[in-house]
Amino acid sequence: MPQCPIPAELVALLADTHHVMVLTGAGVSAESGVPTFRDAQTGLWERFRAEDLATAEAFRNDPYTVWSWYEWRRDLVGRVAPNAGHVALAALAVQVPRLTLVTQNVDGLHRRAGSDDLIEFHGNLFENHCLDCGLPAPDVARPCPAPPRCAACGEFVRPGVVWFGEAIPAGLLPRALDAADDCGVFLSVGTSAMVQPAAGLAQRAMQSGATLVEVNPQPTELSELADYVLRANSGVALPALVAALRARRDAGAV
Ligand code: OAD
């Protein structure tokens, strides 16, 4: 069974902090079978062009192709389950006084693992809305091979994800920035930390004095800044972290 040693000082910091902030990226869902974006060979952006599939312009040019790519991703995500990393983060939330979970993932796996209080920074694959008037379209049947039309204005309905060049959904960036300013420990999990504004949250937290912890089997640009690096898959490192915290509490450490 893979192991991930957790430094005792890190466990003590987690036990003492008033607020843990976690930012997750595609890597946290990799062990569920959801491809990441930038991993060599398996990453989605290694196989597909983001310009053709993840911009509003691409959708206007070819709504059928873009919609069917998101249908493929919905189908894929619908056939997998949350992994031990997702479950560990849901467990961590009840072990610390406050936990803010921000995810860049649109797969809904954190919620399925029990993390209800969640900031979905890049939206959600399963929540659609009108391309022009923005009206939510909650009743899109699945599977849905072609983009439906908006009930109000007749324009195409689009996937409720944030595309390149678009803003983070209303209100979520200020919430995340406030959390970054307040947290004592910031966990950056399974993200290459290359896409803004999510990537800037770790530095923001550090500037406010937080301890930065990276969980990633590969180095990223954050690695050199991090106070602790858990060089392991999140499905291994996060359960180990939660178990170490629980063991410390069970041992009655103050
Ligand atoms: P990336 O694909 O850029 O990065 C995934 C990270 O996960 C890499 O650093 C991997 O080393 C790491 N990783 C792989 N397997 C892992 C595992 N089992 N456990 C932990 N880490 C693992 O994905 P993101 O950083 O999420 O945006 O990408 C950010 C954004 O770029 C996405 O939300 C998406 C994409 O374009 C939009 O679509 C707007």
Short mmCIF file of C-alpha atoms and ligand atoms in Angstrom, two decimals:
data_model
loop_
_atom_site.label_atom_id
_atom_site.label_comp_id
_atom_site.label_asym_id
_atom_site.label_seq_id
_atom_site.Cartn_x
_atom_site.Cartn_y
_atom_site.Cartn_z
CA MET A 1 0.00 0.00 0.00
CA PRO A 2 1.50 3.42 -0.92
CA GLN A 3 2.57 5.53 2.03
CA CYS A 4 2.86 9.25 2.52
CA PRO A 5 4.70 10.37 5.64
CA ILE A 6 3.15 13.49 7.18
CA PRO A 7 5.53 15.77 9.14
CA ALA A 8 4.46 16.08 12.79
CA GLU A 9 4.84 19.91 12.66
CA LEU A 10 2.36 20.04 9.80
CA VAL A 11 -0.15 17.97 11.75
CA ALA A 12 0.31 20.32 14.72
CA LEU A 13 -0.26 23.35 12.51
CA LEU A 14 -3.46 21.84 11.13
CA ALA A 15 -4.64 20.95 14.61
CA ASP A 16 -4.11 24.52 15.80
CA THR A 17 -5.31 26.63 12.91
CA HIS A 18 -8.67 28.39 12.94
CA HIS A 19 -9.16 28.09 9.17
CA VAL A 20 -7.90 25.72 6.47
CA MET A 21 -8.30 26.71 2.84
CA VAL A 22 -8.02 24.09 0.11
CA LEU A 23 -7.69 24.70 -3.62
CA THR A 24 -8.12 21.60 -5.75
CA GLY A 25 -7.47 21.01 -9.43
CA ALA A 26 -7.90 18.22 -11.91
CA GLY A 27 -5.30 16.03 -10.16
CA VAL A 28 -7.67 15.35 -7.26
CA SER A 29 -10.04 13.59 -9.66
CA ALA A 30 -7.32 11.75 -11.60
CA GLU A 31 -7.56 8.66 -9.41
CA SER A 32 -11.30 8.54 -10.13
CA GLY A 33 -10.46 8.22 -13.82
CA VAL A 34 -11.12 11.82 -14.89
CA PRO A 35 -8.31 13.09 -17.13
CA THR A 36 -6.36 16.17 -16.07
CA PHE A 37 -5.67 18.98 -18.53
CA ARG A 38 -1.91 19.25 -18.75
CA ASP A 39 -0.42 15.89 -17.76
CA ALA A 40 1.81 14.57 -20.57
CA GLN A 41 -0.05 12.21 -22.92
CA THR A 42 -3.24 11.88 -20.85
CA GLY A 43 -4.08 15.59 -20.35
CA LEU A 44 -7.13 16.90 -22.21
CA TRP A 45 -5.18 19.87 -23.58
CA GLU A 46 -2.62 17.42 -24.97
CA ARG A 47 -5.34 15.83 -27.10
CA PHE A 48 -7.79 18.67 -27.76
CA ARG A 49 -7.39 22.35 -28.61
CA ALA A 50 -8.75 24.59 -25.85
CA GLU A 51 -9.40 27.33 -28.45
CA ASP A 52 -11.84 25.00 -30.25
CA LEU A 53 -13.68 23.76 -27.17
CA ALA A 54 -13.36 26.09 -24.22
CA THR A 55 -14.23 29.59 -25.39
CA ALA A 56 -17.54 31.33 -26.04
CA GLU A 57 -16.32 32.07 -29.57
CA ALA A 58 -15.77 28.36 -30.23
CA PHE A 59 -19.31 27.61 -29.03
CA ARG A 60 -20.79 30.35 -31.25
CA ASN A 61 -18.84 29.01 -34.23
CA ASP A 62 -19.70 25.36 -33.71
CA PRO A 63 -22.22 24.77 -30.89
CA TYR A 64 -22.79 21.13 -31.84
CA THR A 65 -19.11 20.12 -31.60
CA VAL A 66 -18.53 22.00 -28.36
CA TRP A 67 -21.75 20.71 -26.77
CA SER A 68 -20.95 17.12 -27.71
CA TRP A 69 -17.47 17.40 -26.15
CA TYR A 70 -19.10 18.46 -22.89
CA GLU A 71 -21.64 15.62 -23.24
CA TRP A 72 -18.69 13.23 -23.54
CA ARG A 73 -17.19 14.70 -20.36
CA ARG A 74 -20.55 14.53 -18.52
CA ASP A 75 -20.90 10.93 -19.54
CA LEU A 76 -17.36 10.13 -18.36
CA VAL A 77 -17.85 11.83 -15.00
CA GLY A 78 -21.24 10.17 -14.56
CA ARG A 79 -19.58 6.77 -14.75
CA VAL A 80 -16.91 7.38 -12.09
CA ALA A 81 -17.00 7.85 -8.32
CA PRO A 82 -15.25 10.16 -5.85
CA ASN A 83 -11.92 8.76 -4.66
CA ALA A 84 -10.18 8.64 -1.28
CA GLY A 85 -8.84 12.19 -1.76
CA HIS A 86 -12.32 13.69 -2.19
CA VAL A 87 -13.57 11.69 0.79
CA ALA A 88 -10.64 12.82 2.95
CA LEU A 89 -11.37 16.50 2.23
CA ALA A 90 -14.99 16.02 3.27
CA ALA A 91 -13.72 14.40 6.49
CA LEU A 92 -11.19 17.19 7.08
CA ALA A 93 -14.00 19.75 7.00
CA VAL A 94 -15.49 18.31 10.19
CA GLN A 95 -12.12 18.08 11.96
CA VAL A 96 -11.13 21.74 11.74
CA PRO A 97 -13.01 24.83 12.93
CA ARG A 98 -13.41 26.22 9.41
CA LEU A 99 -12.58 24.83 5.98
CA THR A 100 -12.99 26.68 2.69
CA LEU A 101 -12.87 24.37 -0.29
CA VAL A 102 -12.35 26.00 -3.68
CA THR A 103 -12.23 23.71 -6.68
CA GLN A 104 -11.33 24.42 -10.27
CA ASN A 105 -13.01 21.14 -11.18
CA VAL A 106 -16.38 21.07 -12.87
CA ASP A 107 -17.03 17.37 -12.25
CA GLY A 108 -19.11 17.61 -9.07
CA LEU A 109 -17.07 14.85 -7.37
CA HIS A 110 -16.37 16.89 -4.21
CA ARG A 111 -20.08 17.34 -3.68
CA ARG A 112 -20.73 13.66 -4.30
CA ALA A 113 -18.09 12.89 -1.64
CA GLY A 114 -19.98 15.03 0.90
CA SER A 115 -18.35 18.47 0.58
CA ASP A 116 -21.48 20.59 0.48
CA ASP A 117 -19.88 23.91 1.27
CA LEU A 118 -17.94 24.27 -1.94
CA ILE A 119 -16.79 27.11 -4.18
CA GLU A 120 -16.91 25.84 -7.76
CA PHE A 121 -14.59 28.41 -9.29
CA HIS A 122 -14.97 27.22 -12.87
CA GLY A 123 -18.65 26.26 -12.70
CA ASN A 124 -20.18 22.82 -13.07
CA LEU A 125 -20.53 20.49 -16.05
CA PHE A 126 -24.11 19.66 -15.15
CA GLU A 127 -25.45 23.20 -14.76
CA ASN A 128 -26.35 24.81 -18.07
CA HIS A 129 -27.54 28.28 -18.99
CA CYS A 130 -28.44 30.37 -22.02
CA LEU A 131 -25.51 31.67 -24.05
CA ASP A 132 -27.07 35.13 -24.41
CA CYS A 133 -29.63 35.89 -21.68
CA GLY A 134 -27.99 33.67 -19.05
CA LEU A 135 -31.26 32.04 -17.95
CA PRO A 136 -30.46 28.79 -16.11
CA ALA A 137 -31.60 25.65 -17.92
CA PRO A 138 -31.98 23.14 -15.09
CA ASP A 139 -34.09 20.65 -16.98
CA VAL A 140 -31.75 19.55 -19.75
CA ALA A 141 -32.35 15.82 -20.23
CA ARG A 142 -29.40 13.42 -20.23
CA PRO A 143 -28.13 12.28 -22.58
CA CYS A 144 -28.67 15.33 -24.74
CA PRO A 145 -26.87 14.95 -28.06
CA ALA A 146 -27.45 18.53 -29.33
CA PRO A 147 -27.47 21.89 -27.52
CA PRO A 148 -31.02 22.76 -26.45
CA ARG A 149 -32.62 26.16 -27.00
CA CYS A 150 -33.28 28.68 -24.24
CA ALA A 151 -36.92 28.67 -23.07
CA ALA A 152 -36.89 32.48 -22.82
CA CYS A 153 -35.00 33.79 -25.86
CA GLY A 154 -34.46 30.81 -28.16
CA GLU A 155 -30.64 31.10 -28.19
CA PHE A 156 -28.51 28.02 -27.59
CA VAL A 157 -28.06 26.70 -24.05
CA ARG A 158 -24.38 26.31 -23.12
CA PRO A 159 -22.52 24.31 -20.48
CA GLY A 160 -22.25 26.14 -17.15
CA VAL A 161 -18.47 26.11 -17.05
CA VAL A 162 -16.08 29.04 -17.12
CA TRP A 163 -14.37 29.29 -20.49
CA PHE A 164 -11.10 31.02 -21.29
CA GLY A 165 -11.57 34.78 -21.27
CA GLU A 166 -14.60 34.61 -18.97
CA ALA A 167 -15.01 35.84 -15.41
CA ILE A 168 -15.32 33.63 -12.35
CA PRO A 169 -19.06 33.28 -11.44
CA ALA A 170 -20.42 36.29 -9.55
CA GLY A 171 -19.43 36.57 -5.91
CA LEU A 172 -17.04 33.60 -5.85
CA LEU A 173 -13.76 35.49 -6.31
CA PRO A 174 -14.36 37.86 -3.35
CA ARG A 175 -15.31 34.86 -1.16
CA ALA A 176 -12.13 33.04 -2.15
CA LEU A 177 -9.95 36.12 -1.63
CA ASP A 178 -11.45 36.71 1.82
CA ALA A 179 -10.75 33.09 2.73
CA ALA A 180 -7.17 33.36 1.44
CA ASP A 181 -6.64 36.44 3.61
CA ASP A 182 -8.05 34.69 6.68
CA CYS A 183 -6.75 31.10 6.51
CA GLY A 184 -3.86 29.79 8.59
CA VAL A 185 -3.06 26.83 6.32
CA PHE A 186 -3.52 26.70 2.54
CA LEU A 187 -3.51 23.31 0.77
CA SER A 188 -2.88 23.37 -2.98
CA VAL A 189 -3.98 19.95 -4.20
CA GLY A 190 -3.66 18.43 -7.67
CA THR A 191 -3.30 21.66 -9.58
CA SER A 192 -0.55 22.83 -11.90
CA ALA A 193 -1.24 26.33 -10.49
CA MET A 194 -1.05 27.81 -13.98
CA VAL A 195 -4.53 29.27 -14.44
CA GLN A 196 -5.46 32.62 -12.90
CA PRO A 197 -7.11 33.80 -10.75
CA ALA A 198 -7.17 30.42 -8.93
CA ALA A 199 -3.40 30.08 -9.04
CA GLY A 200 -2.94 33.44 -7.28
CA LEU A 201 -4.91 32.35 -4.20
CA ALA A 202 -1.93 30.47 -2.72
CA GLN A 203 0.38 33.50 -2.94
CA ARG A 204 -2.37 35.70 -1.54
CA ALA A 205 -2.73 33.36 1.44
CA MET A 206 1.05 33.29 1.96
CA GLN A 207 1.19 37.08 1.92
CA SER A 208 -1.33 37.04 4.76
CA GLY A 209 0.88 34.67 6.73
CA ALA A 210 -0.62 31.27 5.88
CA THR A 211 1.45 28.10 5.70
CA LEU A 212 1.44 26.71 2.15
CA VAL A 213 1.19 22.96 1.63
CA GLU A 214 1.33 21.40 -1.82
CA VAL A 215 -0.06 17.93 -2.57
CA ASN A 216 1.07 16.82 -6.01
CA PRO A 217 3.12 13.91 -7.37
CA GLN A 218 4.87 16.35 -9.72
CA PRO A 219 6.63 19.66 -9.10
CA THR A 220 4.79 22.87 -10.00
CA GLU A 221 5.67 26.54 -9.93
CA LEU A 222 4.30 26.63 -6.38
CA SER A 223 6.59 23.89 -5.10
CA GLU A 224 9.49 26.20 -4.35
CA LEU A 225 7.26 28.56 -2.40
CA ALA A 226 5.57 25.84 -0.37
CA ASP A 227 6.41 25.25 3.28
CA TYR A 228 5.54 21.57 2.94
CA VAL A 229 5.34 19.45 -0.21
CA LEU A 230 3.58 16.08 -0.06
CA ARG A 231 4.94 14.48 -3.21
CA ALA A 232 2.21 11.85 -3.60
CA ASN A 233 -1.16 11.30 -5.23
CA SER A 234 -3.94 13.11 -3.40
CA GLY A 235 -5.78 9.81 -2.90
CA VAL A 236 -2.85 8.74 -0.74
CA ALA A 237 -1.63 12.00 0.83
CA LEU A 238 -5.01 13.43 1.92
CA PRO A 239 -6.23 10.30 3.77
CA ALA A 240 -2.78 10.14 5.44
CA LEU A 241 -3.11 13.78 6.50
CA VAL A 242 -6.59 13.25 7.92
CA ALA A 243 -5.53 10.05 9.70
CA ALA A 244 -2.51 11.81 11.24
CA LEU A 245 -4.71 14.65 12.48
CA ARG A 246 -7.20 12.20 13.96
CA ALA A 247 -4.42 10.19 15.63
CA ARG A 248 -3.05 13.37 17.21
CA ARG A 249 -6.48 14.24 18.59
CA ASP A 250 -7.05 10.67 19.82
CA ALA A 251 -3.69 10.79 21.61
CA GLY A 252 -4.96 13.86 23.46
CA ALA A 253 -2.27 16.22 22.19
CA VAL A 254 -2.88 19.86 23.07
P1 OAD B 1 -3.80 20.62 -14.74
O1 OAD B 1 -4.03 19.50 -15.69
O2 OAD B 1 -3.16 21.85 -15.26
O3 OAD B 1 -2.90 20.09 -13.55
C1 OAD B 1 -3.18 18.89 -12.89
C2 OAD B 1 -2.17 18.69 -11.79
O4 OAD B 1 -2.55 17.51 -11.09
C3 OAD B 1 -0.73 18.46 -12.28
O5 OAD B 1 0.15 19.32 -11.56
C4 OAD B 1 -0.45 16.99 -11.94
O6 OAD B 1 0.89 16.75 -11.57
C5 OAD B 1 -1.39 16.79 -10.78
N1 OAD B 1 -1.80 15.39 -10.56
C6 OAD B 1 -1.94 14.40 -11.45
N2 OAD B 1 -2.39 13.27 -10.85
C7 OAD B 1 -2.54 13.58 -9.54
C8 OAD B 1 -2.99 12.85 -8.39
N3 OAD B 1 -3.37 11.59 -8.45
N4 OAD B 1 -3.01 13.51 -7.19
C9 OAD B 1 -2.64 14.81 -7.10
N5 OAD B 1 -2.22 15.53 -8.15
C10 OAD B 1 -2.17 14.93 -9.35
O7 OAD B 1 -5.19 20.92 -14.03
P2 OAD B 1 -5.64 22.21 -13.22
O8 OAD B 1 -4.51 22.79 -12.46
O9 OAD B 1 -6.86 21.86 -12.49
O10 OAD B 1 -9.88 25.46 -16.66
O11 OAD B 1 -6.03 23.18 -14.40
C11 OAD B 1 -6.61 24.42 -14.10
C12 OAD B 1 -7.61 24.79 -15.13
O12 OAD B 1 -7.02 24.68 -16.44
C13 OAD B 1 -8.81 23.88 -15.23
O13 OAD B 1 -9.81 24.18 -14.29
C14 OAD B 1 -9.29 24.15 -16.62
C15 OAD B 1 -7.97 24.08 -17.34
O14 OAD B 1 -7.92 24.76 -18.55
C16 OAD B 1 -10.88 25.72 -17.47
O15 OAD B 1 -11.34 24.89 -18.23
C17 OAD B 1 -11.35 27.13 -17.38
#
